[in-house]
Short mmCIF file of C-alpha atoms in Angstrom, two decimals:
data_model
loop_
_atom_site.label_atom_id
_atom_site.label_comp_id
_atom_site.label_asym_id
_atom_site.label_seq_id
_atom_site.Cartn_x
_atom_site.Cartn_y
_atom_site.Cartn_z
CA UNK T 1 4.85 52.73 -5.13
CA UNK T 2 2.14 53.55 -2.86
CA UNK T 3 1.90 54.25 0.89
CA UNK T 4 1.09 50.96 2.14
CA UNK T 5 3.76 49.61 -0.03
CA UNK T 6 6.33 52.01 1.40
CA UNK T 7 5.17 51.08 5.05
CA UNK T 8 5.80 46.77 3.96
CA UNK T 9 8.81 48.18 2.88
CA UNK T 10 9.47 50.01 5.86
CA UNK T 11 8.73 46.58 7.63
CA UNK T 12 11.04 44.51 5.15
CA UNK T 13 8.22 42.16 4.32
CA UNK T 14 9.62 39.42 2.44
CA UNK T 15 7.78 36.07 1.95
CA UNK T 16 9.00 34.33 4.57
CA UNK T 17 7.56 37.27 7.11
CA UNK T 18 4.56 37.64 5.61
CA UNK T 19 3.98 33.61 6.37
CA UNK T 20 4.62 34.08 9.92
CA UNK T 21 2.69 37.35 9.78
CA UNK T 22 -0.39 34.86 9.02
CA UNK T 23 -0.04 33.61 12.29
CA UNK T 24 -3.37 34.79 13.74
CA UNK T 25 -1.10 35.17 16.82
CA UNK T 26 0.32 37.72 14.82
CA UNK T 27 -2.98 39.23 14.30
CA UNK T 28 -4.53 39.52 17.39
CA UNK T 29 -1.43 40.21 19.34
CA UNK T 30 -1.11 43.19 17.19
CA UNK T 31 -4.38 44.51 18.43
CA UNK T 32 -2.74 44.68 21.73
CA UNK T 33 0.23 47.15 20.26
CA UNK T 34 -1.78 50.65 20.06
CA UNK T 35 -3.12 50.56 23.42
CA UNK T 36 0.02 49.67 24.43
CA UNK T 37 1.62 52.37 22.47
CA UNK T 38 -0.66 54.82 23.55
CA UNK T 39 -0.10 53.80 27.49
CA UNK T 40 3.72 54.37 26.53
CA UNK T 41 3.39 57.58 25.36
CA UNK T 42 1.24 58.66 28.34
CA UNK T 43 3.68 57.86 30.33
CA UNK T 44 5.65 60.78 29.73
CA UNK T 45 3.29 62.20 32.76
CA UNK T 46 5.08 60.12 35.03
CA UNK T 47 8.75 59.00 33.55
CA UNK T 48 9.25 62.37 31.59
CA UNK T 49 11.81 61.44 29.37
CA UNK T 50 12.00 58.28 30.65
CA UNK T 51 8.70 57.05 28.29
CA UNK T 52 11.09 56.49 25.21
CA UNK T 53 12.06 53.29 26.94
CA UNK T 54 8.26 51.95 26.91
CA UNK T 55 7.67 53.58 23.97
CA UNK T 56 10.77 52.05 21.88
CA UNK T 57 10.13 48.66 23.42
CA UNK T 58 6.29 48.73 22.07
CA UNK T 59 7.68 50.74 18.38
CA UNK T 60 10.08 47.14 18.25
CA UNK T 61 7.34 44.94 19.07
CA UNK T 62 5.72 46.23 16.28
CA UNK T 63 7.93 45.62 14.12
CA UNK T 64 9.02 42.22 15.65
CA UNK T 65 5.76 40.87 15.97
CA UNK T 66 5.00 39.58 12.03
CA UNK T 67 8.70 37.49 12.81
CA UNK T 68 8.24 36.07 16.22
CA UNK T 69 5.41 33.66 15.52
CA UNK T 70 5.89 30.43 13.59
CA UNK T 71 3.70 29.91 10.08
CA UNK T 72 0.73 28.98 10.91
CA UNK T 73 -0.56 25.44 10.28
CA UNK T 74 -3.66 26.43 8.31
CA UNK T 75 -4.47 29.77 6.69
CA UNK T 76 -7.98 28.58 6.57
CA UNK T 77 -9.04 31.42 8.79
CA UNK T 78 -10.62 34.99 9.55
CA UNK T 79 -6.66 36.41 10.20
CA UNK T 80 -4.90 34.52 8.20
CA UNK T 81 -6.72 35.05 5.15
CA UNK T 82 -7.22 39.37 6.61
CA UNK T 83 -3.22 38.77 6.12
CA UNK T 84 -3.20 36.77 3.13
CA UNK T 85 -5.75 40.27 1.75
CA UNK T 86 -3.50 42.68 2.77
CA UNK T 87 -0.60 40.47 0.58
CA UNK T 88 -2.96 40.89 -2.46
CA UNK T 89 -4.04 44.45 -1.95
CA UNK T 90 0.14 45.29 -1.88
CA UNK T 91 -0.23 43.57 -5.28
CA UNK T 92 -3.06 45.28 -6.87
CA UNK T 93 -0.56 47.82 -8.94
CA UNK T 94 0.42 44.11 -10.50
CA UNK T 95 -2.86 42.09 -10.49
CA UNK T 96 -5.97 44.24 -10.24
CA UNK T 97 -8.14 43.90 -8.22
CA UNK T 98 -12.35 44.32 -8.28
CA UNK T 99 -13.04 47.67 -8.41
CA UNK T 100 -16.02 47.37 -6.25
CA UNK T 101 -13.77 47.01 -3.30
CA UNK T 102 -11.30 50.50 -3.81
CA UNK T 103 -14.81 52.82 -2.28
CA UNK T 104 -15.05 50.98 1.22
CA UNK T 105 -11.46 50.31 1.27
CA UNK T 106 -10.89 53.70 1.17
CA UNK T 107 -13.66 54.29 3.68
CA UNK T 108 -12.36 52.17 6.12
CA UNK T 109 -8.75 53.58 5.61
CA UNK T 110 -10.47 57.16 6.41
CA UNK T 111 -11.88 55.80 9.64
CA UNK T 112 -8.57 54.83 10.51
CA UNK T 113 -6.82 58.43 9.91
CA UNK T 114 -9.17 60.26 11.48
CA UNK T 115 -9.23 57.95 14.36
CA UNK T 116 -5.40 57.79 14.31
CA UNK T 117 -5.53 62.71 13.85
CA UNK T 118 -8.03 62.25 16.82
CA UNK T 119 -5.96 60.00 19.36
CA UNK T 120 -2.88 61.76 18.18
CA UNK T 121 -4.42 65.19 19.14
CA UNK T 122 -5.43 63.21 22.77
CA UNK T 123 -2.09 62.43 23.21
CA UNK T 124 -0.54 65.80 22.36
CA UNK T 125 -3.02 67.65 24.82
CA UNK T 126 -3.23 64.74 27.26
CA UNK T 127 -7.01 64.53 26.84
CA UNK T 128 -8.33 61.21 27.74
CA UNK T 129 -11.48 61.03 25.70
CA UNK T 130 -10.34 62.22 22.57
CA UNK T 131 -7.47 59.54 22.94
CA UNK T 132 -9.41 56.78 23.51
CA UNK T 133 -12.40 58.01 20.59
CA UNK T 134 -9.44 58.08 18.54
CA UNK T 135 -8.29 54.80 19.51
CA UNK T 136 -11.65 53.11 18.77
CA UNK T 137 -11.70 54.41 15.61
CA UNK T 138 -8.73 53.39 14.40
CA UNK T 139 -9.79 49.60 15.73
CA UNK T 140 -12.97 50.09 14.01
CA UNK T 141 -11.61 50.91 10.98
CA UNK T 142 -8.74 48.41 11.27
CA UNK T 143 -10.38 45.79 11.82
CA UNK T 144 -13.35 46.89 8.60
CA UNK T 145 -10.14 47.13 6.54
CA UNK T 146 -8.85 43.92 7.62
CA UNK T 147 -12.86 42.24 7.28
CA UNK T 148 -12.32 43.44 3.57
CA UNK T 149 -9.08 41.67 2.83
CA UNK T 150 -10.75 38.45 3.91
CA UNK T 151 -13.13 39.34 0.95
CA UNK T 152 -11.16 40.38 -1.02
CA UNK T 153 -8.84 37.82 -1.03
CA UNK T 154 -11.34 34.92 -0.97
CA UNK T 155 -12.78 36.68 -4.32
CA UNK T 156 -8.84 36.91 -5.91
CA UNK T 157 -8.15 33.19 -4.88
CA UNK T 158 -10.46 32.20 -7.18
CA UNK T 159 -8.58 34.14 -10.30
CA UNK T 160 -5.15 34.03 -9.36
CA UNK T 161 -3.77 30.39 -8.86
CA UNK T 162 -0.53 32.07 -6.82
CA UNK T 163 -2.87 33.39 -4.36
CA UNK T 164 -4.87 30.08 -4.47
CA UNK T 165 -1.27 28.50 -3.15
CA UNK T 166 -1.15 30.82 -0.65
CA UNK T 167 -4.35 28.94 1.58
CA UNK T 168 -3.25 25.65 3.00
#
């Protein structure tokens, strides 16, 4: 099983979720979590221990967020289908998928940790600028990744009829 596997499965990600996760609600609100996060955790400045509340309210959003929104009516979009690419790139162990996309995948994916080390480190030390570098990383390289499973999954609709089903 591999990590992003583990983290779906972290997120109990069963069909029905990942339809409502296609919600480009879904998506974009998303977006909105890290900074949010990230404002939560500073907070500790001013609530002390009192920043697990706004920090365990933003943690359940997360996790809340790909079941609050109703399936979409079309998938026929940039989120829906970065969603509908995330679904195949889960499944790659099972259906392969072009090699040609693994290198910037994992490109992308090292944008993100290093972004995610560096705003980490910001938070830890309460530095402002390494927090918010960090941050933009990881939104850079989030939102390459997620650019890629649009590709990616427009190129595997074409050679898997299930994920053909999946665009409506």
């Amino acid at each position: 099983m591999t990590y992003a596997q583990k983290i779906a499965n972290l997120f109990q990600m069963t069909d029905e979720v990942w339809a409502r996760h296609a919600n480009p609600w879904s998506v974009w609100t998303r977006y909105a979590a890290l900074p949010l996060l990230i404002l939560a955790v500073w907070s500790r400045i001013w609530l002390g221990w009192g920043a697990i509340a706004p920090t365990s309210i933003v943690l359940l959003w997360i996790w809340v967020n790909p079941r609050i929104f109703p399936k979409p009516q079309t998938t026929d979009n940039w989120a829906s289908k970065a969603v509908l690419g995330e679904r195949v790139w889960l499944n790659r162990q099972e259906v392969p998928i072009p090699k040609h996309h693994n290198p910037v995948i994992a490109f992308t994916n090292t944008i993100n940790a290093i972004g995610f080390v560096t705003c980490v480190w910001g938070l830890v030390t309460l530095a402002v600028y390494p927090t918010l570098l960090g941050l933009s990383w990881v939104i850079l390289g989030k939102t390459w990744f997620l650019d890629r499973m649009v590709w990616l999954f427009d190129e595997m609709r074409d050679r898997q009829p299930h994920y053909r089903d999946w665009l409506y």
